[in-house]
mmCIF file of N, CA and C in Angstrom:
data_model
loop_
_atom_site.group_PDB
_atom_site.id
_atom_site.type_symbol
_atom_site.label_atom_id
_atom_site.label_comp_id
_atom_site.label_asym_id
_atom_site.label_seq_id
_atom_site.Cartn_x
_atom_site.Cartn_y
_atom_site.Cartn_z
ATOM 1 N N MET A 1029 51.477 -32.327 -0.405
ATOM 2 C CA MET A 1029 50.932 -30.978 -0.325
ATOM 3 C C MET A 1029 49.707 -30.880 -1.222
ATOM 4 N N ALA A 1030 48.646 -30.313 -0.723
ATOM 5 C CA ALA A 1030 47.428 -30.163 -1.501
ATOM 6 C C ALA A 1030 47.637 -29.143 -2.616
ATOM 7 N N ALA A 1031 46.956 -29.364 -3.697
ATOM 8 C CA ALA A 1031 47.040 -28.443 -4.832
ATOM 9 C C ALA A 1031 46.398 -27.110 -4.455
ATOM 10 N N ALA A 1032 46.928 -26.042 -5.014
ATOM 11 C CA ALA A 1032 46.299 -24.740 -4.848
ATOM 12 C C ALA A 1032 45.069 -24.709 -5.744
ATOM 13 N N LEU A 1033 43.937 -24.375 -5.153
ATOM 14 C CA LEU A 1033 42.682 -24.352 -5.891
ATOM 15 C C LEU A 1033 42.068 -22.965 -5.837
ATOM 16 N N PRO A 1034 41.198 -22.654 -6.788
ATOM 17 C CA PRO A 1034 40.526 -21.355 -6.750
ATOM 18 C C PRO A 1034 39.670 -21.205 -5.500
ATOM 19 N N GLU A 1035 39.539 -19.967 -5.065
ATOM 20 C CA GLU A 1035 38.609 -19.655 -3.990
ATOM 21 C C GLU A 1035 37.255 -19.389 -4.614
ATOM 22 N N VAL A 1036 36.213 -19.844 -3.930
ATOM 23 C CA VAL A 1036 34.849 -19.681 -4.417
ATOM 24 C C VAL A 1036 34.112 -18.737 -3.485
ATOM 25 N N SER A 1037 33.499 -17.706 -4.054
ATOM 26 C CA SER A 1037 32.646 -16.834 -3.258
ATOM 27 C C SER A 1037 31.227 -16.933 -3.791
ATOM 28 N N GLY A 1038 30.287 -16.660 -2.927
ATOM 29 C CA GLY A 1038 28.877 -16.784 -3.273
ATOM 30 C C GLY A 1038 28.271 -17.970 -2.543
ATOM 31 N N ALA A 1039 27.040 -17.796 -2.115
ATOM 32 C CA ALA A 1039 26.343 -18.833 -1.353
ATOM 33 C C ALA A 1039 25.813 -19.911 -2.288
ATOM 34 N N PRO A 1040 25.713 -21.142 -1.796
ATOM 35 C CA PRO A 1040 25.081 -22.186 -2.603
ATOM 36 C C PRO A 1040 23.722 -21.722 -3.119
ATOM 37 N N GLY A 1041 23.428 -22.067 -4.363
ATOM 38 C CA GLY A 1041 22.182 -21.635 -4.981
ATOM 39 C C GLY A 1041 22.295 -20.317 -5.729
ATOM 40 N N THR A 1042 23.427 -19.618 -5.546
ATOM 41 C CA THR A 1042 23.661 -18.367 -6.259
ATOM 42 C C THR A 1042 24.885 -18.523 -7.158
ATOM 43 N N LYS A 1043 24.987 -17.685 -8.169
ATOM 44 C CA LYS A 1043 26.100 -17.750 -9.099
ATOM 45 C C LYS A 1043 27.412 -17.472 -8.357
ATOM 46 N N PRO A 1044 28.351 -18.419 -8.431
ATOM 47 C CA PRO A 1044 29.627 -18.236 -7.730
ATOM 48 C C PRO A 1044 30.609 -17.385 -8.531
ATOM 49 N N THR A 1045 31.632 -16.925 -7.844
ATOM 50 C CA THR A 1045 32.761 -16.238 -8.462
ATOM 51 C C THR A 1045 34.028 -16.967 -8.048
ATOM 52 N N LEU A 1046 34.922 -17.186 -9.014
ATOM 53 C CA LEU A 1046 36.181 -17.881 -8.745
ATOM 54 C C LEU A 1046 37.332 -16.897 -8.733
ATOM 55 N N THR A 1047 38.231 -17.049 -7.773
ATOM 56 C CA THR A 1047 39.482 -16.292 -7.711
ATOM 57 C C THR A 1047 40.613 -17.311 -7.761
ATOM 58 N N PHE A 1048 41.442 -17.211 -8.797
ATOM 59 C CA PHE A 1048 42.460 -18.229 -9.034
ATOM 60 C C PHE A 1048 43.768 -17.904 -8.329
ATOM 61 N N PRO A 1049 44.438 -18.949 -7.829
ATOM 62 C CA PRO A 1049 45.751 -18.753 -7.196
ATOM 63 C C PRO A 1049 46.828 -18.592 -8.267
ATOM 64 N N GLU A 1050 47.999 -18.152 -7.841
ATOM 65 C CA GLU A 1050 49.154 -18.128 -8.738
ATOM 66 C C GLU A 1050 49.570 -19.563 -9.017
ATOM 67 N N GLY A 1051 50.191 -19.774 -10.146
ATOM 68 C CA GLY A 1051 50.747 -21.090 -10.419
ATOM 69 C C GLY A 1051 49.855 -21.953 -11.276
ATOM 70 N N ALA A 1052 50.396 -23.113 -11.590
ATOM 71 C CA ALA A 1052 49.731 -24.051 -12.481
ATOM 72 C C ALA A 1052 48.737 -24.915 -11.717
ATOM 73 N N PRO A 1053 47.708 -25.388 -12.403
ATOM 74 C CA PRO A 1053 46.747 -26.279 -11.763
ATOM 75 C C PRO A 1053 47.315 -27.679 -11.590
ATOM 76 N N SER A 1054 46.670 -28.453 -10.760
ATOM 77 C CA SER A 1054 47.023 -29.851 -10.571
ATOM 78 C C SER A 1054 46.758 -30.620 -11.852
ATOM 79 N N ASP A 1055 47.531 -31.678 -12.093
ATOM 80 C CA ASP A 1055 47.247 -32.538 -13.239
ATOM 81 C C ASP A 1055 46.399 -33.732 -12.829
ATOM 82 N N GLU A 1056 45.847 -33.666 -11.616
ATOM 83 C CA GLU A 1056 44.926 -34.686 -11.110
ATOM 84 C C GLU A 1056 43.559 -34.044 -10.879
ATOM 85 N N LEU A 1057 42.522 -34.868 -10.903
ATOM 86 C CA LEU A 1057 41.193 -34.386 -10.554
ATOM 87 C C LEU A 1057 41.181 -33.958 -9.092
ATOM 88 N N GLU A 1058 40.717 -32.754 -8.837
ATOM 89 C CA GLU A 1058 40.581 -32.242 -7.473
ATOM 90 C C GLU A 1058 39.098 -32.018 -7.202
ATOM 91 N N VAL A 1059 38.608 -32.570 -6.112
ATOM 92 C CA VAL A 1059 37.197 -32.473 -5.741
ATOM 93 C C VAL A 1059 37.120 -31.944 -4.313
ATOM 94 N N VAL A 1060 36.446 -30.816 -4.129
ATOM 95 C CA VAL A 1060 36.292 -30.233 -2.799
ATOM 96 C C VAL A 1060 34.809 -29.974 -2.564
ATOM 97 N N VAL A 1061 34.276 -30.549 -1.492
ATOM 98 C CA VAL A 1061 32.899 -30.275 -1.110
ATOM 99 C C VAL A 1061 32.902 -28.951 -0.347
ATOM 100 N N LEU A 1062 32.304 -27.939 -0.943
ATOM 101 C CA LEU A 1062 32.283 -26.607 -0.334
ATOM 102 C C LEU A 1062 31.167 -26.502 0.701
ATOM 103 N N SER A 1063 30.076 -27.183 0.438
ATOM 104 C CA SER A 1063 28.932 -27.190 1.340
ATOM 105 C C SER A 1063 28.250 -28.540 1.163
ATOM 106 N N ARG A 1064 28.185 -29.329 2.228
ATOM 107 C CA ARG A 1064 27.632 -30.679 2.116
ATOM 108 C C ARG A 1064 26.124 -30.650 2.289
ATOM 109 N N GLY A 1065 25.443 -31.275 1.353
ATOM 110 C CA GLY A 1065 23.997 -31.406 1.434
ATOM 111 C C GLY A 1065 23.607 -32.568 2.329
ATOM 112 N N ASP A 1066 22.316 -32.739 2.507
ATOM 113 C CA ASP A 1066 21.843 -33.837 3.343
ATOM 114 C C ASP A 1066 20.899 -34.758 2.583
ATOM 115 N N GLY A 1067 20.967 -34.700 1.259
ATOM 116 C CA GLY A 1067 20.089 -35.525 0.433
ATOM 117 C C GLY A 1067 20.705 -36.870 0.093
ATOM 118 N N ALA A 1068 20.096 -37.518 -0.871
ATOM 119 C CA ALA A 1068 20.514 -38.844 -1.319
ATOM 120 C C ALA A 1068 21.923 -38.799 -1.896
ATOM 121 N N ILE A 1069 22.593 -39.941 -1.868
ATOM 122 C CA ILE A 1069 23.912 -40.083 -2.478
ATOM 123 C C ILE A 1069 23.730 -40.266 -3.980
ATOM 124 N N VAL A 1070 24.508 -39.537 -4.774
ATOM 125 C CA VAL A 1070 24.465 -39.647 -6.236
ATOM 126 C C VAL A 1070 25.115 -40.971 -6.642
ATOM 127 N N GLU A 1071 24.381 -41.765 -7.422
ATOM 128 C CA GLU A 1071 24.873 -43.060 -7.870
ATOM 129 C C GLU A 1071 25.004 -43.079 -9.386
ATOM 130 N N ALA A 1072 26.000 -43.810 -9.871
ATOM 131 C CA ALA A 1072 26.191 -43.967 -11.315
ATOM 132 C C ALA A 1072 24.927 -44.549 -11.924
ATOM 133 N N GLY A 1073 24.551 -44.013 -13.078
ATOM 134 C CA GLY A 1073 23.366 -44.475 -13.789
ATOM 135 C C GLY A 1073 22.130 -43.642 -13.513
ATOM 136 N N GLN A 1074 22.186 -42.786 -12.491
ATOM 137 C CA GLN A 1074 21.054 -41.906 -12.207
ATOM 138 C C GLN A 1074 21.123 -40.686 -13.126
ATOM 139 N N ASP A 1075 19.986 -39.998 -13.244
ATOM 140 C CA ASP A 1075 19.986 -38.669 -13.836
ATOM 141 C C ASP A 1075 20.223 -37.691 -12.702
ATOM 142 N N ILE A 1076 21.185 -36.797 -12.910
ATOM 143 C CA ILE A 1076 21.515 -35.796 -11.896
ATOM 144 C C ILE A 1076 21.046 -34.438 -12.402
ATOM 145 N N GLU A 1077 20.510 -33.625 -11.500
ATOM 146 C CA GLU A 1077 20.097 -32.257 -11.830
ATOM 147 C C GLU A 1077 21.030 -31.306 -11.097
ATOM 148 N N VAL A 1078 21.612 -30.374 -11.850
ATOM 149 C CA VAL A 1078 22.602 -29.468 -11.278
ATOM 150 C C VAL A 1078 22.434 -28.043 -11.788
ATOM 151 N N HIS A 1079 22.919 -27.120 -10.994
ATOM 152 C CA HIS A 1079 23.270 -25.768 -11.429
ATOM 153 C C HIS A 1079 24.788 -25.737 -11.420
ATOM 154 N N TYR A 1080 25.400 -25.029 -12.351
ATOM 155 C CA TYR A 1080 26.866 -25.046 -12.420
ATOM 156 C C TYR A 1080 27.406 -23.781 -13.072
ATOM 157 N N LEU A 1081 28.680 -23.539 -12.789
ATOM 158 C CA LEU A 1081 29.471 -22.523 -13.481
ATOM 159 C C LEU A 1081 30.760 -23.195 -13.907
ATOM 160 N N GLY A 1082 31.129 -23.021 -15.166
ATOM 161 C CA GLY A 1082 32.373 -23.590 -15.681
ATOM 162 C C GLY A 1082 33.291 -22.495 -16.185
ATOM 163 N N GLN A 1083 34.559 -22.596 -15.793
ATOM 164 C CA GLN A 1083 35.550 -21.589 -16.149
ATOM 165 C C GLN A 1083 36.871 -22.294 -16.406
ATOM 166 N N SER A 1084 37.596 -21.856 -17.425
ATOM 167 C CA SER A 1084 38.921 -22.445 -17.638
ATOM 168 C C SER A 1084 39.902 -21.819 -16.650
ATOM 169 N N TRP A 1085 40.938 -22.584 -16.300
ATOM 170 C CA TRP A 1085 41.922 -22.139 -15.306
ATOM 171 C C TRP A 1085 42.533 -20.821 -15.763
ATOM 172 N N GLN A 1086 42.425 -19.808 -14.945
ATOM 173 C CA GLN A 1086 42.938 -18.456 -15.223
ATOM 174 C C GLN A 1086 42.313 -17.850 -16.472
ATOM 175 N N GLY A 1087 41.189 -18.433 -16.934
ATOM 176 C CA GLY A 1087 40.508 -17.914 -18.123
ATOM 177 C C GLY A 1087 39.103 -17.468 -17.785
ATOM 178 N N GLY A 1088 38.317 -17.307 -18.817
ATOM 179 C CA GLY A 1088 36.968 -16.811 -18.634
ATOM 180 C C GLY A 1088 35.952 -17.907 -18.385
ATOM 181 N N VAL A 1089 34.779 -17.465 -17.940
ATOM 182 C CA VAL A 1089 33.638 -18.373 -17.776
ATOM 183 C C VAL A 1089 33.188 -18.787 -19.170
ATOM 184 N N PHE A 1090 33.059 -20.092 -19.412
ATOM 185 C CA PHE A 1090 32.612 -20.549 -20.720
ATOM 186 C C PHE A 1090 31.160 -21.014 -20.708
ATOM 187 N N ASP A 1091 30.614 -21.297 -19.527
ATOM 188 C CA ASP A 1091 29.217 -21.708 -19.457
ATOM 189 C C ASP A 1091 28.756 -21.639 -18.009
ATOM 190 N N ASN A 1092 27.478 -21.321 -17.822
ATOM 191 C CA ASN A 1092 26.894 -21.429 -16.489
ATOM 192 C C ASN A 1092 25.381 -21.452 -16.608
ATOM 193 N N SER A 1093 24.777 -22.221 -15.747
ATOM 194 C CA SER A 1093 23.322 -22.363 -15.766
ATOM 195 C C SER A 1093 22.635 -21.272 -14.947
ATOM 196 N N PHE A 1094 23.375 -20.610 -14.082
ATOM 197 C CA PHE A 1094 22.770 -19.592 -13.218
ATOM 198 C C PHE A 1094 22.202 -18.442 -14.043
ATOM 199 N N ASP A 1095 22.958 -17.989 -15.057
ATOM 200 C CA ASP A 1095 22.480 -16.887 -15.890
ATOM 201 C C ASP A 1095 21.262 -17.285 -16.716
ATOM 202 N N ARG A 1096 21.162 -18.568 -17.067
ATOM 203 C CA ARG A 1096 19.999 -19.038 -17.826
ATOM 204 C C ARG A 1096 18.783 -19.185 -16.931
ATOM 205 N N GLY A 1097 19.007 -19.296 -15.625
ATOM 206 C CA GLY A 1097 17.897 -19.400 -14.684
ATOM 207 C C GLY A 1097 17.260 -20.778 -14.622
ATOM 208 N N SER A 1098 17.933 -21.782 -15.177
ATOM 209 C CA SER A 1098 17.387 -23.132 -15.081
ATOM 210 C C SER A 1098 18.517 -24.142 -14.961
ATOM 211 N N SER A 1099 18.275 -25.148 -14.141
ATOM 212 C CA SER A 1099 19.245 -26.210 -13.968
ATOM 213 C C SER A 1099 19.207 -27.133 -15.180
ATOM 214 N N ILE A 1100 20.171 -28.063 -15.241
ATOM 215 C CA ILE A 1100 20.182 -29.060 -16.305
ATOM 216 C C ILE A 1100 20.226 -30.451 -15.677
ATOM 217 N N SER A 1101 19.760 -31.437 -16.436
ATOM 218 C CA SER A 1101 19.790 -32.829 -15.995
ATOM 219 C C SER A 1101 20.484 -33.665 -17.053
ATOM 220 N N PHE A 1102 21.203 -34.688 -16.614
ATOM 221 C CA PHE A 1102 21.893 -35.592 -17.528
ATOM 222 C C PHE A 1102 22.263 -36.860 -16.767
ATOM 223 N N PRO A 1103 22.498 -37.958 -17.487
ATOM 224 C CA PRO A 1103 22.942 -39.187 -16.818
ATOM 225 C C PRO A 1103 24.358 -38.991 -16.267
ATOM 226 N N ILE A 1104 24.607 -39.526 -15.074
ATOM 227 C CA ILE A 1104 25.927 -39.378 -14.441
ATOM 228 C C ILE A 1104 26.558 -40.753 -14.238
ATOM 229 N N GLY A 1105 27.869 -40.793 -14.401
ATOM 230 C CA GLY A 1105 28.608 -42.017 -14.135
ATOM 231 C C GLY A 1105 28.556 -43.043 -15.251
ATOM 232 N N VAL A 1106 28.083 -42.635 -16.433
ATOM 233 C CA VAL A 1106 27.933 -43.578 -17.547
ATOM 234 C C VAL A 1106 28.592 -43.074 -18.834
ATOM 235 N N GLY A 1107 29.429 -42.030 -18.729
ATOM 236 C CA GLY A 1107 30.137 -41.543 -19.903
ATOM 237 C C GLY A 1107 29.359 -40.558 -20.768
ATOM 238 N N ALA A 1108 28.238 -40.041 -20.266
ATOM 239 C CA ALA A 1108 27.446 -39.079 -21.030
ATOM 240 C C ALA A 1108 28.032 -37.666 -20.958
ATOM 241 N N VAL A 1109 28.882 -37.418 -19.969
ATOM 242 C CA VAL A 1109 29.528 -36.113 -19.778
ATOM 243 C C VAL A 1109 31.025 -36.357 -19.631
ATOM 244 N N ILE A 1110 31.793 -35.295 -19.499
ATOM 245 C CA ILE A 1110 33.242 -35.467 -19.363
ATOM 246 C C ILE A 1110 33.568 -36.311 -18.128
ATOM 247 N N ALA A 1111 34.670 -37.030 -18.208
ATOM 248 C CA ALA A 1111 35.054 -37.974 -17.155
ATOM 249 C C ALA A 1111 35.199 -37.296 -15.793
ATOM 250 N N GLY A 1112 35.676 -36.055 -15.760
ATOM 251 C CA GLY A 1112 35.835 -35.346 -14.491
ATOM 252 C C GLY A 1112 34.519 -35.150 -13.751
ATOM 253 N N TRP A 1113 33.426 -34.959 -14.496
ATOM 254 C CA TRP A 1113 32.104 -34.856 -13.860
ATOM 255 C C TRP A 1113 31.682 -36.215 -13.323
ATOM 256 N N ASP A 1114 31.826 -37.263 -14.154
ATOM 257 C CA ASP A 1114 31.445 -38.610 -13.709
ATOM 258 C C ASP A 1114 32.205 -38.994 -12.447
ATOM 259 N N GLU A 1115 33.511 -38.799 -12.438
ATOM 260 C CA GLU A 1115 34.342 -39.199 -11.295
ATOM 261 C C GLU A 1115 34.117 -38.306 -10.076
ATOM 262 N N GLY A 1116 33.886 -37.019 -10.307
ATOM 263 C CA GLY A 1116 33.801 -36.068 -9.199
ATOM 264 C C GLY A 1116 32.442 -35.952 -8.543
ATOM 265 N N LEU A 1117 31.374 -36.328 -9.276
ATOM 266 C CA LEU A 1117 30.032 -36.118 -8.724
ATOM 267 C C LEU A 1117 29.375 -37.390 -8.198
ATOM 268 N N VAL A 1118 29.725 -38.554 -8.747
ATOM 269 C CA VAL A 1118 29.192 -39.801 -8.195
ATOM 270 C C VAL A 1118 29.716 -39.944 -6.763
ATOM 271 N N GLY A 1119 28.817 -40.234 -5.847
ATOM 272 C CA GLY A 1119 29.179 -40.370 -4.435
ATOM 273 C C GLY A 1119 28.935 -39.123 -3.607
ATOM 274 N N GLN A 1120 28.628 -38.005 -4.263
ATOM 275 C CA GLN A 1120 28.314 -36.779 -3.526
ATOM 276 C C GLN A 1120 26.852 -36.811 -3.078
ATOM 277 N N GLN A 1121 26.484 -35.902 -2.190
ATOM 278 C CA GLN A 1121 25.115 -35.843 -1.687
ATOM 279 C C GLN A 1121 24.334 -34.733 -2.353
ATOM 280 N N VAL A 1122 23.058 -35.016 -2.630
ATOM 281 C CA VAL A 1122 22.152 -33.989 -3.139
ATOM 282 C C VAL A 1122 22.124 -32.838 -2.141
ATOM 283 N N GLY A 1123 22.151 -31.625 -2.660
ATOM 284 C CA GLY A 1123 22.186 -30.424 -1.836
ATOM 285 C C GLY A 1123 23.578 -29.876 -1.642
ATOM 286 N N SER A 1124 24.598 -30.615 -2.103
ATOM 287 C CA SER A 1124 25.986 -30.178 -1.936
ATOM 288 C C SER A 1124 26.386 -29.175 -3.009
ATOM 289 N N ARG A 1125 27.336 -28.328 -2.660
ATOM 290 C CA ARG A 1125 28.056 -27.475 -3.623
ATOM 291 C C ARG A 1125 29.475 -28.028 -3.686
ATOM 292 N N VAL A 1126 29.903 -28.378 -4.899
ATOM 293 C CA VAL A 1126 31.172 -29.066 -5.101
ATOM 294 C C VAL A 1126 32.036 -28.284 -6.079
ATOM 295 N N LEU A 1127 33.315 -28.138 -5.744
ATOM 296 C CA LEU A 1127 34.307 -27.543 -6.636
ATOM 297 C C LEU A 1127 35.051 -28.682 -7.327
ATOM 298 N N LEU A 1128 35.091 -28.657 -8.648
ATOM 299 C CA LEU A 1128 35.836 -29.632 -9.438
ATOM 300 C C LEU A 1128 36.920 -28.914 -10.225
ATOM 301 N N SER A 1129 38.159 -29.345 -10.073
ATOM 302 C CA SER A 1129 39.248 -28.881 -10.930
ATOM 303 C C SER A 1129 39.626 -30.082 -11.795
ATOM 304 N N ILE A 1130 39.334 -29.969 -13.084
ATOM 305 C CA ILE A 1130 39.393 -31.114 -13.983
ATOM 306 C C ILE A 1130 40.522 -30.929 -14.986
ATOM 307 N N PRO A 1131 41.575 -31.756 -14.883
ATOM 308 C CA PRO A 1131 42.670 -31.656 -15.844
ATOM 309 C C PRO A 1131 42.193 -32.041 -17.245
ATOM 310 N N SER A 1132 42.928 -31.585 -18.215
ATOM 311 C CA SER A 1132 42.551 -31.759 -19.613
ATOM 312 C C SER A 1132 42.200 -33.202 -19.964
ATOM 313 N N HIS A 1133 42.969 -34.162 -19.464
ATOM 314 C CA HIS A 1133 42.731 -35.558 -19.861
ATOM 315 C C HIS A 1133 41.419 -36.122 -19.323
ATOM 316 N N LEU A 1134 40.798 -35.431 -18.367
ATOM 317 C CA LEU A 1134 39.481 -35.825 -17.876
ATOM 318 C C LEU A 1134 38.403 -34.839 -18.326
ATOM 319 N N GLY A 1135 38.817 -33.891 -19.182
ATOM 320 C CA GLY A 1135 37.896 -32.895 -19.729
ATOM 321 C C GLY A 1135 37.770 -33.065 -21.234
ATOM 322 N N TYR A 1136 38.252 -32.056 -21.968
ATOM 323 C CA TYR A 1136 38.126 -32.082 -23.427
ATOM 324 C C TYR A 1136 39.441 -32.350 -24.135
ATOM 325 N N GLY A 1137 40.482 -32.713 -23.376
ATOM 326 C CA GLY A 1137 41.738 -33.156 -23.976
ATOM 327 C C GLY A 1137 42.431 -32.102 -24.811
ATOM 328 N N ASP A 1138 43.184 -32.582 -25.772
ATOM 329 C CA ASP A 1138 43.968 -31.687 -26.631
ATOM 330 C C ASP A 1138 43.113 -30.955 -27.661
ATOM 331 N N ARG A 1139 41.893 -31.441 -27.898
ATOM 332 C CA ARG A 1139 41.016 -30.783 -28.882
ATOM 333 C C ARG A 1139 40.385 -29.531 -28.307
ATOM 334 N N GLY A 1140 39.977 -29.611 -27.030
ATOM 335 C CA GLY A 1140 39.228 -28.519 -26.442
ATOM 336 C C GLY A 1140 37.861 -28.409 -27.084
ATOM 337 N N VAL A 1141 37.223 -27.280 -26.879
ATOM 338 C CA VAL A 1141 35.955 -26.937 -27.529
ATOM 339 C C VAL A 1141 36.080 -25.471 -27.916
ATOM 340 N N PRO A 1142 36.775 -25.209 -29.053
ATOM 341 C CA PRO A 1142 37.065 -23.812 -29.417
ATOM 342 C C PRO A 1142 35.830 -22.913 -29.468
ATOM 343 N N GLN A 1143 34.708 -23.436 -29.958
ATOM 344 C CA GLN A 1143 33.507 -22.602 -30.059
ATOM 345 C C GLN A 1143 32.979 -22.176 -28.697
ATOM 346 N N ALA A 1144 33.370 -22.906 -27.640
ATOM 347 C CA ALA A 1144 32.962 -22.536 -26.281
ATOM 348 C C ALA A 1144 34.054 -21.751 -25.561
ATOM 349 N N GLY A 1145 35.182 -21.528 -26.225
ATOM 350 C CA GLY A 1145 36.281 -20.809 -25.586
ATOM 351 C C GLY A 1145 37.184 -21.701 -24.761
ATOM 352 N N ILE A 1146 37.107 -23.024 -24.971
ATOM 353 C CA ILE A 1146 37.952 -23.972 -24.242
ATOM 354 C C ILE A 1146 39.071 -24.410 -25.172
ATOM 355 N N LYS A 1147 40.302 -24.055 -24.817
ATOM 356 C CA LYS A 1147 41.451 -24.419 -25.636
ATOM 357 C C LYS A 1147 41.890 -25.844 -25.313
ATOM 358 N N GLY A 1148 42.528 -26.479 -26.276
ATOM 359 C CA GLY A 1148 43.093 -27.796 -26.028
ATOM 360 C C GLY A 1148 44.071 -27.725 -24.869
ATOM 361 N N GLY A 1149 44.008 -28.697 -23.973
ATOM 362 C CA GLY A 1149 44.896 -28.724 -22.820
ATOM 363 C C GLY A 1149 44.407 -27.936 -21.622
ATOM 364 N N ASP A 1150 43.279 -27.232 -21.741
ATOM 365 C CA ASP A 1150 42.773 -26.424 -20.625
ATOM 366 C C ASP A 1150 42.345 -27.291 -19.441
ATOM 367 N N THR A 1151 42.709 -26.842 -18.240
ATOM 368 C CA THR A 1151 42.122 -27.367 -17.010
ATOM 369 C C THR A 1151 40.819 -26.607 -16.798
ATOM 370 N N LEU A 1152 39.767 -27.333 -16.500
ATOM 371 C CA LEU A 1152 38.451 -26.740 -16.317
ATOM 372 C C LEU A 1152 38.087 -26.752 -14.841
ATOM 373 N N VAL A 1153 37.468 -25.673 -14.392
ATOM 374 C CA VAL A 1153 37.030 -25.570 -13.005
ATOM 375 C C VAL A 1153 35.519 -25.352 -13.016
ATOM 376 N N PHE A 1154 34.825 -26.199 -12.264
ATOM 377 C CA PHE A 1154 33.381 -26.094 -12.152
ATOM 378 C C PHE A 1154 32.999 -25.951 -10.694
ATOM 379 N N VAL A 1155 31.990 -25.119 -10.452
ATOM 380 C CA VAL A 1155 31.287 -25.106 -9.173
ATOM 381 C C VAL A 1155 29.905 -25.667 -9.490
ATOM 382 N N VAL A 1156 29.576 -26.771 -8.820
ATOM 383 C CA VAL A 1156 28.359 -27.516 -9.134
ATOM 384 C C VAL A 1156 27.477 -27.581 -7.884
ATOM 385 N N ASP A 1157 26.237 -27.132 -8.025
ATOM 386 C CA ASP A 1157 25.227 -27.303 -6.989
ATOM 387 C C ASP A 1157 24.375 -28.490 -7.394
ATOM 388 N N ILE A 1158 24.370 -29.545 -6.599
ATOM 389 C CA ILE A 1158 23.606 -30.745 -6.925
ATOM 390 C C ILE A 1158 22.179 -30.555 -6.411
ATOM 391 N N VAL A 1159 21.252 -30.421 -7.342
ATOM 392 C CA VAL A 1159 19.856 -30.097 -7.020
ATOM 393 C C VAL A 1159 19.049 -31.362 -6.727
ATOM 394 N N GLY A 1160 19.299 -32.439 -7.482
ATOM 395 C CA GLY A 1160 18.518 -33.644 -7.270
ATOM 396 C C GLY A 1160 19.029 -34.799 -8.119
ATOM 397 N N VAL A 1161 18.458 -35.984 -7.895
ATOM 398 C CA VAL A 1161 18.739 -37.172 -8.701
ATOM 399 C C VAL A 1161 17.429 -37.903 -8.921
ATOM 400 N N SER A 1162 17.408 -38.673 -10.006
ATOM 401 C CA SER A 1162 16.230 -39.517 -10.271
ATOM 402 C C SER A 1162 16.656 -40.764 -10.999
#
């Protein structure tokens, strides 16, 4: 049986809104392509450019690039970001909107990031718009 995942509203390129289901999140990485792009395939070692919204499971939004009005770029697939991003975004296509449900062990673990509002053990949910790679 597939894990219950949040519903995402909002068109690609716009700030999404998440509606969470009842119950606990999966303890596995869940990756759902909400809208498939037609660009290049994201490969490990590339710099990826994304817009994103991050929210803890049944919690508040802790970060998003949409409100800042600018995307971010970082190396993907090489351990520069949390493992859930590396595993969930490598192999996707540029132009895609992807939902990631990232269990704690592939996110920030038992430490969390208290200053960002992420508690230890939190499952993190991201909606990621893949803007480009280089």
